Short mmCIF file of N, CA, C and O and ligand atoms in Angstrom, two decimals:
data_model
loop_
_atom_site.label_atom_id
_atom_site.label_comp_id
_atom_site.label_asym_id
_atom_site.label_seq_id
_atom_site.Cartn_x
_atom_site.Cartn_y
_atom_site.Cartn_z
N MET A 28 -9.48 2.46 30.20
CA MET A 28 -9.61 1.16 30.84
C MET A 28 -9.56 0.06 29.78
O MET A 28 -9.89 0.28 28.65
N VAL A 29 -9.17 -1.08 30.22
CA VAL A 29 -8.98 -2.21 29.32
C VAL A 29 -9.72 -3.42 29.87
O VAL A 29 -9.77 -3.62 31.08
N HIS A 30 -10.31 -4.20 28.99
CA HIS A 30 -10.76 -5.53 29.35
C HIS A 30 -10.19 -6.49 28.30
O HIS A 30 -9.49 -6.05 27.39
N PHE A 31 -10.43 -7.76 28.45
CA PHE A 31 -9.76 -8.72 27.58
C PHE A 31 -10.75 -9.60 26.84
O PHE A 31 -11.78 -9.98 27.39
N SER A 32 -10.40 -9.92 25.60
CA SER A 32 -11.23 -10.82 24.80
C SER A 32 -11.06 -12.24 25.30
O SER A 32 -10.17 -12.54 26.11
N ALA A 33 -11.89 -13.13 24.77
CA ALA A 33 -11.82 -14.54 25.18
C ALA A 33 -10.45 -15.14 24.88
O ALA A 33 -9.98 -16.02 25.62
N ASP A 34 -9.77 -14.64 23.83
CA ASP A 34 -8.44 -15.16 23.51
C ASP A 34 -7.32 -14.31 24.11
O ASP A 34 -6.16 -14.44 23.73
N GLY A 35 -7.66 -13.42 25.05
CA GLY A 35 -6.65 -12.71 25.82
C GLY A 35 -6.19 -11.39 25.27
O GLY A 35 -5.29 -10.76 25.81
N ARG A 36 -6.80 -10.93 24.19
CA ARG A 36 -6.39 -9.65 23.60
C ARG A 36 -6.93 -8.49 24.44
O ARG A 36 -8.09 -8.51 24.86
N PRO A 37 -6.12 -7.47 24.64
CA PRO A 37 -6.63 -6.30 25.36
C PRO A 37 -7.62 -5.53 24.49
O PRO A 37 -7.38 -5.32 23.31
N LEU A 38 -8.74 -5.15 25.10
CA LEU A 38 -9.78 -4.40 24.39
C LEU A 38 -10.12 -3.15 25.19
O LEU A 38 -10.08 -3.16 26.42
N PRO A 39 -10.48 -2.07 24.50
CA PRO A 39 -10.86 -0.85 25.23
C PRO A 39 -12.23 -1.01 25.89
O PRO A 39 -13.09 -1.71 25.39
N THR A 40 -12.39 -0.37 27.03
CA THR A 40 -13.67 -0.32 27.71
C THR A 40 -14.25 1.08 27.51
O THR A 40 -13.64 2.06 27.96
N PRO A 41 -15.39 1.20 26.82
CA PRO A 41 -15.95 2.52 26.59
C PRO A 41 -16.29 3.25 27.88
O PRO A 41 -16.66 2.65 28.89
N THR A 42 -16.13 4.57 27.84
CA THR A 42 -16.56 5.46 28.92
C THR A 42 -17.75 6.26 28.38
O THR A 42 -18.04 6.19 27.19
N PRO A 43 -18.42 7.04 29.22
CA PRO A 43 -19.53 7.84 28.68
C PRO A 43 -19.12 8.72 27.50
O PRO A 43 -19.88 8.87 26.55
N ILE A 44 -17.91 9.26 27.52
CA ILE A 44 -17.51 10.16 26.43
C ILE A 44 -17.06 9.38 25.19
O ILE A 44 -17.17 9.88 24.07
N THR A 45 -16.56 8.15 25.34
CA THR A 45 -16.09 7.39 24.17
C THR A 45 -17.14 6.42 23.62
O THR A 45 -16.96 5.87 22.53
N ALA A 46 -18.23 6.21 24.37
CA ALA A 46 -19.22 5.20 23.96
C ALA A 46 -19.78 5.43 22.56
O ALA A 46 -19.90 4.46 21.79
N PRO A 47 -20.11 6.68 22.14
CA PRO A 47 -20.63 6.84 20.77
C PRO A 47 -19.62 6.41 19.70
O PRO A 47 -20.01 5.85 18.67
N TYR A 48 -18.33 6.65 19.95
CA TYR A 48 -17.30 6.20 19.01
C TYR A 48 -17.32 4.67 18.88
O TYR A 48 -17.36 4.13 17.77
N PHE A 49 -17.32 3.99 20.03
CA PHE A 49 -17.30 2.52 19.98
C PHE A 49 -18.63 1.95 19.49
O PHE A 49 -18.65 0.91 18.82
N ASP A 50 -19.76 2.62 19.79
CA ASP A 50 -21.05 2.19 19.24
C ASP A 50 -21.03 2.27 17.72
O ASP A 50 -21.55 1.39 17.02
N GLY A 51 -20.42 3.36 17.19
CA GLY A 51 -20.31 3.50 15.74
C GLY A 51 -19.48 2.38 15.14
O GLY A 51 -19.87 1.79 14.13
N LEU A 52 -18.34 2.07 15.76
CA LEU A 52 -17.50 0.98 15.24
C LEU A 52 -18.28 -0.33 15.22
O LEU A 52 -18.18 -1.10 14.26
N ARG A 53 -19.08 -0.57 16.26
CA ARG A 53 -19.85 -1.81 16.32
C ARG A 53 -20.83 -1.90 15.15
O ARG A 53 -21.16 -2.98 14.68
N GLU A 54 -21.28 -0.74 14.65
CA GLU A 54 -22.17 -0.69 13.47
C GLU A 54 -21.36 -0.58 12.18
O GLU A 54 -21.92 -0.32 11.12
N HIS A 55 -20.02 -0.71 12.30
CA HIS A 55 -19.10 -0.57 11.16
C HIS A 55 -19.23 0.81 10.52
O HIS A 55 -19.25 0.95 9.30
N ARG A 56 -19.32 1.81 11.37
CA ARG A 56 -19.35 3.21 10.95
C ARG A 56 -18.30 3.95 11.77
O ARG A 56 -18.12 3.67 12.95
N LEU A 57 -17.63 4.92 11.11
CA LEU A 57 -16.63 5.72 11.81
C LEU A 57 -17.26 7.04 12.22
O LEU A 57 -17.58 7.88 11.36
N ILE A 58 -17.46 7.22 13.50
CA ILE A 58 -18.14 8.38 14.07
C ILE A 58 -17.14 9.11 14.97
O ILE A 58 -16.59 8.52 15.91
N LEU A 59 -16.90 10.39 14.67
CA LEU A 59 -16.00 11.19 15.50
C LEU A 59 -16.67 12.52 15.84
O LEU A 59 -17.65 12.91 15.21
N GLN A 60 -16.09 13.20 16.81
CA GLN A 60 -16.59 14.52 17.19
C GLN A 60 -16.12 15.57 16.19
O GLN A 60 -14.99 15.50 15.69
N ARG A 61 -16.99 16.56 15.93
CA ARG A 61 -16.67 17.62 14.99
C ARG A 61 -16.98 18.97 15.62
O ARG A 61 -18.12 19.24 16.01
N CYS A 62 -15.96 19.80 15.74
CA CYS A 62 -16.14 21.17 16.23
C CYS A 62 -16.66 22.01 15.06
O CYS A 62 -16.16 21.88 13.94
N PRO A 63 -17.64 22.90 15.28
CA PRO A 63 -18.15 23.71 14.16
C PRO A 63 -17.10 24.68 13.61
O PRO A 63 -17.23 25.14 12.48
N ARG A 64 -16.05 24.93 14.36
CA ARG A 64 -15.00 25.86 13.90
C ARG A 64 -13.75 25.14 13.41
O ARG A 64 -13.04 25.64 12.54
N HIS A 65 -13.44 23.96 13.99
CA HIS A 65 -12.15 23.33 13.72
C HIS A 65 -12.24 21.92 13.14
O HIS A 65 -11.22 21.27 12.97
N GLY A 66 -13.42 21.45 12.87
CA GLY A 66 -13.58 20.16 12.22
C GLY A 66 -13.44 18.99 13.18
O GLY A 66 -13.51 19.12 14.40
N TYR A 67 -13.21 17.83 12.57
CA TYR A 67 -13.17 16.58 13.34
C TYR A 67 -11.93 16.53 14.22
O TYR A 67 -10.87 17.05 13.85
N PHE A 68 -12.07 15.88 15.36
CA PHE A 68 -10.90 15.62 16.19
C PHE A 68 -11.01 14.24 16.83
O PHE A 68 -12.09 13.66 16.92
N PHE A 69 -9.86 13.72 17.21
CA PHE A 69 -9.75 12.40 17.83
C PHE A 69 -8.56 12.47 18.78
O PHE A 69 -7.54 13.11 18.46
N TYR A 70 -8.67 11.93 19.94
CA TYR A 70 -9.56 10.99 20.53
C TYR A 70 -10.78 11.67 21.15
O TYR A 70 -10.75 12.89 21.35
N PRO A 71 -11.83 10.91 21.47
CA PRO A 71 -13.01 11.52 22.07
C PRO A 71 -12.69 12.19 23.41
O PRO A 71 -11.99 11.64 24.25
N ARG A 72 -13.21 13.42 23.57
CA ARG A 72 -13.00 14.18 24.80
C ARG A 72 -14.10 15.22 24.92
O ARG A 72 -14.87 15.44 24.00
N GLY A 73 -14.15 15.88 26.04
CA GLY A 73 -15.25 16.79 26.34
C GLY A 73 -15.20 18.10 25.59
O GLY A 73 -16.24 18.75 25.43
N ARG A 74 -14.01 18.52 25.16
CA ARG A 74 -13.89 19.84 24.52
C ARG A 74 -12.98 19.75 23.29
O ARG A 74 -12.07 18.92 23.25
N CYS A 75 -13.23 20.62 22.34
CA CYS A 75 -12.37 20.72 21.15
C CYS A 75 -10.94 21.01 21.60
O CYS A 75 -10.71 21.91 22.42
N PRO A 76 -9.95 20.27 21.07
CA PRO A 76 -8.57 20.51 21.51
C PRO A 76 -7.99 21.84 21.03
O PRO A 76 -6.95 22.27 21.54
N VAL A 77 -8.63 22.51 20.08
CA VAL A 77 -8.12 23.78 19.57
C VAL A 77 -8.72 24.96 20.33
O VAL A 77 -8.00 25.80 20.87
N CYS A 78 -10.07 25.02 20.41
CA CYS A 78 -10.72 26.19 21.00
C CYS A 78 -11.35 25.90 22.37
O CYS A 78 -11.88 26.82 22.99
N LEU A 79 -11.31 24.66 22.80
CA LEU A 79 -11.90 24.23 24.07
C LEU A 79 -13.41 24.39 24.10
O LEU A 79 -14.03 24.33 25.16
N GLY A 80 -14.03 24.59 22.93
CA GLY A 80 -15.48 24.68 22.86
C GLY A 80 -16.13 23.33 23.15
O GLY A 80 -15.56 22.28 22.85
N ASP A 81 -17.32 23.40 23.74
CA ASP A 81 -18.04 22.15 24.02
C ASP A 81 -19.29 22.04 23.15
O ASP A 81 -20.19 21.27 23.46
N ASP A 82 -19.34 22.78 22.05
CA ASP A 82 -20.49 22.73 21.15
C ASP A 82 -20.25 21.82 19.95
O ASP A 82 -20.80 22.01 18.88
N TRP A 83 -19.42 20.81 20.12
CA TRP A 83 -19.15 19.82 19.07
C TRP A 83 -20.36 18.90 18.91
O TRP A 83 -21.22 18.81 19.78
N GLU A 84 -20.37 18.17 17.78
CA GLU A 84 -21.38 17.16 17.52
C GLU A 84 -20.69 15.93 16.95
O GLU A 84 -19.60 16.03 16.41
N TRP A 85 -21.35 14.78 17.08
CA TRP A 85 -20.83 13.57 16.45
C TRP A 85 -21.18 13.60 14.98
O TRP A 85 -22.28 14.02 14.60
N GLY A 86 -20.25 13.14 14.14
CA GLY A 86 -20.50 13.08 12.71
C GLY A 86 -19.82 11.85 12.11
O GLY A 86 -18.87 11.32 12.68
N GLU A 87 -20.33 11.41 10.97
CA GLU A 87 -19.79 10.20 10.34
C GLU A 87 -18.79 10.57 9.26
O GLU A 87 -19.05 11.45 8.43
N LEU A 88 -17.66 9.88 9.25
CA LEU A 88 -16.60 10.10 8.27
C LEU A 88 -16.62 9.01 7.21
O LEU A 88 -17.23 7.95 7.40
N SER A 89 -15.89 9.26 6.13
CA SER A 89 -15.84 8.30 5.02
C SER A 89 -15.03 7.06 5.36
O SER A 89 -15.23 6.00 4.77
N GLY A 90 -14.11 7.19 6.31
CA GLY A 90 -13.20 6.08 6.62
C GLY A 90 -12.02 6.01 5.66
O GLY A 90 -11.16 5.15 5.79
N LYS A 91 -11.97 6.93 4.70
CA LYS A 91 -10.87 6.92 3.73
C LYS A 91 -9.75 7.86 4.18
O LYS A 91 -10.01 8.90 4.80
N GLY A 92 -8.52 7.45 3.87
CA GLY A 92 -7.39 8.27 4.26
C GLY A 92 -6.12 7.77 3.62
O GLY A 92 -6.15 6.93 2.71
N THR A 93 -4.98 8.30 4.09
CA THR A 93 -3.69 7.88 3.58
C THR A 93 -2.76 7.56 4.76
O THR A 93 -2.87 8.16 5.83
N VAL A 94 -1.85 6.62 4.52
CA VAL A 94 -0.89 6.23 5.56
C VAL A 94 0.10 7.37 5.78
O VAL A 94 0.79 7.79 4.84
N TYR A 95 0.15 7.88 7.01
CA TYR A 95 1.12 8.91 7.37
C TYR A 95 2.44 8.25 7.76
O TYR A 95 3.52 8.71 7.40
N SER A 96 2.36 7.16 8.52
CA SER A 96 3.53 6.39 8.92
C SER A 96 3.06 5.02 9.38
O SER A 96 1.87 4.82 9.62
N PHE A 97 3.98 4.09 9.54
CA PHE A 97 3.59 2.78 10.05
C PHE A 97 4.82 2.09 10.62
O PHE A 97 5.96 2.50 10.36
N THR A 98 4.57 1.07 11.42
CA THR A 98 5.64 0.23 11.93
C THR A 98 5.16 -1.21 11.89
O THR A 98 3.96 -1.47 11.85
N VAL A 99 6.09 -2.13 11.89
CA VAL A 99 5.76 -3.54 11.88
C VAL A 99 6.27 -4.17 13.16
O VAL A 99 7.45 -4.03 13.51
N ASP A 100 5.37 -4.82 13.88
CA ASP A 100 5.75 -5.55 15.09
C ASP A 100 6.14 -6.96 14.68
O ASP A 100 5.30 -7.75 14.26
N ARG A 101 7.44 -7.24 14.80
CA ARG A 101 7.94 -8.59 14.48
C ARG A 101 8.38 -9.32 15.73
O ARG A 101 8.81 -10.46 15.67
N ALA A 102 8.32 -8.63 16.89
CA ALA A 102 8.84 -9.20 18.12
C ALA A 102 7.75 -9.76 19.03
O ALA A 102 8.03 -10.62 19.85
N GLY A 103 6.53 -9.26 18.91
CA GLY A 103 5.46 -9.74 19.77
C GLY A 103 5.64 -9.30 21.20
O GLY A 103 5.71 -10.11 22.12
N HIS A 104 5.70 -7.99 21.41
CA HIS A 104 5.94 -7.45 22.75
C HIS A 104 4.83 -7.79 23.72
O HIS A 104 5.06 -7.91 24.91
N ASP A 105 3.60 -7.92 23.22
CA ASP A 105 2.47 -8.29 24.07
C ASP A 105 2.16 -9.76 23.84
O ASP A 105 1.83 -10.17 22.73
N PRO A 106 2.30 -10.61 24.87
CA PRO A 106 2.05 -12.04 24.68
C PRO A 106 0.69 -12.35 24.06
O PRO A 106 0.55 -13.31 23.30
N ALA A 107 -0.29 -11.50 24.35
CA ALA A 107 -1.63 -11.74 23.81
C ALA A 107 -1.68 -11.56 22.30
O ALA A 107 -2.59 -12.04 21.65
N LEU A 108 -0.70 -10.85 21.74
CA LEU A 108 -0.69 -10.58 20.31
C LEU A 108 0.41 -11.36 19.58
O LEU A 108 0.56 -11.24 18.37
N SER A 109 1.19 -12.16 20.31
CA SER A 109 2.35 -12.81 19.69
C SER A 109 1.96 -13.78 18.59
O SER A 109 2.73 -13.99 17.65
N SER A 110 0.76 -14.34 18.66
CA SER A 110 0.34 -15.27 17.61
C SER A 110 0.01 -14.52 16.31
O SER A 110 -0.18 -15.15 15.28
N ARG A 111 -0.06 -13.19 16.38
CA ARG A 111 -0.46 -12.40 15.21
C ARG A 111 0.73 -11.78 14.49
O ARG A 111 0.55 -11.14 13.46
N ILE A 112 1.94 -11.90 15.04
CA ILE A 112 3.10 -11.27 14.40
C ILE A 112 3.49 -12.01 13.13
O ILE A 112 3.29 -13.22 13.05
N PRO A 113 4.06 -11.30 12.15
CA PRO A 113 4.22 -9.85 12.15
C PRO A 113 2.90 -9.16 11.82
O PRO A 113 2.11 -9.68 11.04
N PHE A 114 2.69 -7.99 12.40
CA PHE A 114 1.53 -7.18 12.01
C PHE A 114 1.96 -5.73 11.97
O PHE A 114 2.92 -5.33 12.62
N ALA A 115 1.25 -4.95 11.16
CA ALA A 115 1.60 -3.55 10.94
C ALA A 115 0.60 -2.65 11.64
O ALA A 115 -0.60 -2.90 11.63
N ILE A 116 1.13 -1.60 12.27
CA ILE A 116 0.34 -0.58 12.94
C ILE A 116 0.57 0.72 12.17
O ILE A 116 1.73 1.11 11.97
N ALA A 117 -0.50 1.35 11.74
CA ALA A 117 -0.36 2.55 10.90
C ALA A 117 -0.98 3.77 11.55
O ALA A 117 -1.99 3.66 12.26
N LEU A 118 -0.36 4.92 11.29
CA LEU A 118 -0.98 6.21 11.55
C LEU A 118 -1.60 6.64 10.23
O LEU A 118 -0.89 6.71 9.21
N VAL A 119 -2.89 6.91 10.26
CA VAL A 119 -3.62 7.24 9.03
C VAL A 119 -4.21 8.63 9.14
O VAL A 119 -4.91 8.94 10.11
N ASP A 120 -3.92 9.46 8.14
CA ASP A 120 -4.56 10.78 8.03
C ASP A 120 -5.86 10.60 7.26
O ASP A 120 -5.85 10.31 6.06
N LEU A 121 -6.97 10.76 7.97
CA LEU A 121 -8.27 10.61 7.32
C LEU A 121 -8.51 11.79 6.38
O LEU A 121 -8.01 12.90 6.61
N ASP A 122 -9.28 11.56 5.32
CA ASP A 122 -9.57 12.63 4.35
C ASP A 122 -10.18 13.84 5.04
O ASP A 122 -9.99 14.97 4.59
N GLU A 123 -10.93 13.63 6.12
CA GLU A 123 -11.60 14.73 6.83
C GLU A 123 -10.69 15.42 7.84
O GLU A 123 -11.12 16.37 8.51
N GLY A 124 -9.43 14.96 8.01
CA GLY A 124 -8.49 15.68 8.84
C GLY A 124 -7.80 14.93 9.96
O GLY A 124 -6.58 14.96 10.04
N PRO A 125 -8.54 14.27 10.85
CA PRO A 125 -7.85 13.71 12.01
C PRO A 125 -6.92 12.55 11.65
O PRO A 125 -7.11 11.89 10.62
N ARG A 126 -5.94 12.34 12.49
CA ARG A 126 -4.99 11.24 12.34
C ARG A 126 -5.32 10.19 13.39
O ARG A 126 -5.36 10.49 14.58
N LEU A 127 -5.54 8.95 12.92
CA LEU A 127 -5.88 7.85 13.81
C LEU A 127 -4.85 6.74 13.67
O LEU A 127 -4.12 6.67 12.69
N VAL A 128 -4.83 5.86 14.64
CA VAL A 128 -3.94 4.71 14.61
C VAL A 128 -4.79 3.44 14.50
O VAL A 128 -5.89 3.38 15.04
N GLY A 129 -4.27 2.48 13.76
CA GLY A 129 -4.97 1.20 13.65
C GLY A 129 -4.08 0.17 12.99
O GLY A 129 -3.10 0.52 12.32
N ASN A 130 -4.42 -1.09 13.19
CA ASN A 130 -3.67 -2.16 12.53
C ASN A 130 -4.03 -2.19 11.06
O ASN A 130 -5.18 -1.96 10.68
N MET A 131 -3.05 -2.49 10.23
CA MET A 131 -3.31 -2.75 8.81
C MET A 131 -3.76 -4.20 8.71
O MET A 131 -3.14 -5.10 9.31
N VAL A 132 -4.84 -4.42 7.97
CA VAL A 132 -5.41 -5.77 7.86
C VAL A 132 -5.61 -6.11 6.38
O VAL A 132 -5.66 -5.22 5.52
N ASP A 133 -5.73 -7.40 6.12
CA ASP A 133 -6.05 -7.89 4.77
C ASP A 133 -5.10 -7.34 3.71
O ASP A 133 -5.54 -6.93 2.63
N CYS A 134 -3.80 -7.30 4.03
CA CYS A 134 -2.84 -6.86 3.03
C CYS A 134 -1.48 -7.48 3.36
O CYS A 134 -1.25 -7.93 4.49
N ASP A 135 -0.61 -7.49 2.37
CA ASP A 135 0.76 -7.96 2.55
C ASP A 135 1.57 -6.81 3.16
O ASP A 135 1.57 -5.70 2.62
N ILE A 136 2.25 -7.07 4.26
CA ILE A 136 3.01 -6.03 4.95
C ILE A 136 4.01 -5.37 4.00
O ILE A 136 4.24 -4.17 4.06
N ALA A 137 4.57 -6.14 3.07
CA ALA A 137 5.56 -5.59 2.13
C ALA A 137 4.94 -4.56 1.20
O ALA A 137 5.66 -3.76 0.59
N ASP A 138 3.62 -4.54 1.07
CA ASP A 138 2.96 -3.60 0.16
C ASP A 138 2.59 -2.29 0.84
O ASP A 138 2.16 -1.35 0.18
N ILE A 139 2.73 -2.20 2.16
CA ILE A 139 2.34 -0.99 2.88
C ILE A 139 3.39 0.09 2.65
O ILE A 139 4.59 -0.18 2.69
N ALA A 140 2.93 1.31 2.37
CA ALA A 140 3.85 2.42 2.11
C ALA A 140 3.25 3.72 2.63
O ALA A 140 2.03 3.87 2.68
N VAL A 141 4.12 4.65 3.01
CA VAL A 141 3.68 5.99 3.37
C VAL A 141 2.99 6.60 2.15
O VAL A 141 3.48 6.47 1.03
N GLY A 142 1.85 7.22 2.38
CA GLY A 142 1.09 7.83 1.30
C GLY A 142 0.09 6.91 0.65
O GLY A 142 -0.70 7.33 -0.20
N MET A 143 0.09 5.64 1.05
CA MET A 143 -0.83 4.66 0.49
C MET A 143 -2.28 5.01 0.85
O MET A 143 -2.57 5.38 1.98
N ALA A 144 -3.18 4.90 -0.12
CA ALA A 144 -4.60 5.14 0.14
C ALA A 144 -5.20 3.94 0.87
O ALA A 144 -4.98 2.79 0.47
N VAL A 145 -5.93 4.21 1.95
CA VAL A 145 -6.52 3.14 2.75
C VAL A 145 -7.97 3.50 3.08
O VAL A 145 -8.41 4.63 2.89
N GLU A 146 -8.68 2.52 3.58
CA GLU A 146 -10.04 2.75 4.07
C GLU A 146 -10.24 1.96 5.35
O GLU A 146 -9.52 1.00 5.63
N ALA A 147 -11.22 2.37 6.11
CA ALA A 147 -11.46 1.75 7.41
C ALA A 147 -11.85 0.29 7.26
O ALA A 147 -12.54 -0.09 6.31
N ALA A 148 -11.39 -0.50 8.21
CA ALA A 148 -11.76 -1.90 8.31
C ALA A 148 -12.24 -2.11 9.74
O ALA A 148 -11.73 -1.48 10.68
N TYR A 149 -13.21 -2.97 9.92
CA TYR A 149 -13.82 -3.14 11.23
C TYR A 149 -13.68 -4.60 11.65
O TYR A 149 -14.15 -5.49 10.97
N GLU A 150 -12.98 -4.81 12.77
CA GLU A 150 -12.74 -6.18 13.26
C GLU A 150 -13.58 -6.40 14.52
O GLU A 150 -13.34 -5.78 15.55
N ASP A 151 -14.55 -7.28 14.41
CA ASP A 151 -15.40 -7.60 15.55
C ASP A 151 -14.68 -8.60 16.45
O ASP A 151 -14.32 -9.69 16.00
N VAL A 152 -14.45 -8.22 17.71
CA VAL A 152 -13.77 -9.07 18.69
C VAL A 152 -14.67 -9.13 19.92
O VAL A 152 -14.79 -8.15 20.65
N ASP A 153 -15.33 -10.24 20.10
CA ASP A 153 -16.28 -10.40 21.21
C ASP A 153 -17.29 -9.25 21.18
O ASP A 153 -17.93 -9.04 20.17
N ASP A 154 -17.38 -8.47 22.27
CA ASP A 154 -18.38 -7.40 22.37
C ASP A 154 -17.86 -6.06 21.84
O ASP A 154 -18.52 -5.04 21.98
N THR A 155 -16.67 -6.07 21.25
CA THR A 155 -16.02 -4.83 20.84
C THR A 155 -15.68 -4.90 19.35
O THR A 155 -15.43 -5.98 18.83
N THR A 156 -15.69 -3.76 18.70
CA THR A 156 -15.21 -3.69 17.32
C THR A 156 -14.01 -2.76 17.29
O THR A 156 -14.07 -1.65 17.82
N LEU A 157 -12.93 -3.24 16.68
CA LEU A 157 -11.69 -2.47 16.59
C LEU A 157 -11.57 -1.87 15.20
O LEU A 157 -11.92 -2.50 14.20
N LEU A 158 -11.03 -0.64 15.16
CA LEU A 158 -10.80 0.03 13.89
C LEU A 158 -9.44 -0.37 13.35
O LEU A 158 -8.43 -0.32 14.05
N GLY A 159 -9.41 -0.77 12.10
CA GLY A 159 -8.17 -1.02 11.40
C GLY A 159 -8.27 -0.37 10.02
O GLY A 159 -9.23 0.35 9.74
N PHE A 160 -7.28 -0.64 9.19
CA PHE A 160 -7.28 -0.07 7.84
C PHE A 160 -6.81 -1.11 6.86
O PHE A 160 -5.99 -1.98 7.19
N LEU A 161 -7.33 -1.03 5.64
CA LEU A 161 -6.91 -1.91 4.55
C LEU A 161 -6.72 -1.06 3.30
O LEU A 161 -7.21 0.07 3.23
N PRO A 162 -5.98 -1.60 2.31
CA PRO A 162 -5.78 -0.82 1.09
C PRO A 162 -7.12 -0.41 0.48
O PRO A 162 -8.06 -1.21 0.45
N ALA A 163 -7.19 0.85 0.01
CA ALA A 163 -8.42 1.35 -0.60
C ALA A 163 -8.72 0.58 -1.88
O ALA A 163 -7.81 0.21 -2.62
N THR A 164 -10.00 0.37 -2.11
CA THR A 164 -10.40 -0.34 -3.33
C THR A 164 -10.63 0.65 -4.46
O THR A 164 -10.90 1.81 -4.24
ZN1 ZN Y 23 -12.82 24.12 18.05
#
């Protein structure tokens, strides 16, 4: 489900299963589910995607990873985001395993590269915090 920020940006609406993830982001912490056999997984869901076990627990990750791939939006396909173009959207392989998507922030788009070391960035938007990534320090 989606709701909108005061400036019209689409924001996720937490569900009972995703609420701990979004609560963690609000505290500027990256919290994901971890299966005792298969490690961390994303997106939040009721069962491990590998073994379908439901004995997972929430755990905190470092937020560090590397860019697996990225794209740059120069067209502004969503009117709510057109004032932000160009912006880069990256797939990031976290050091702990899972691959997440997020906007690249606080960097020059020309400097973004596959394999680049990044760390989590937290953007507070109204009542929601969005996960992004910036170059690792
Ligand atoms: Zn599992």
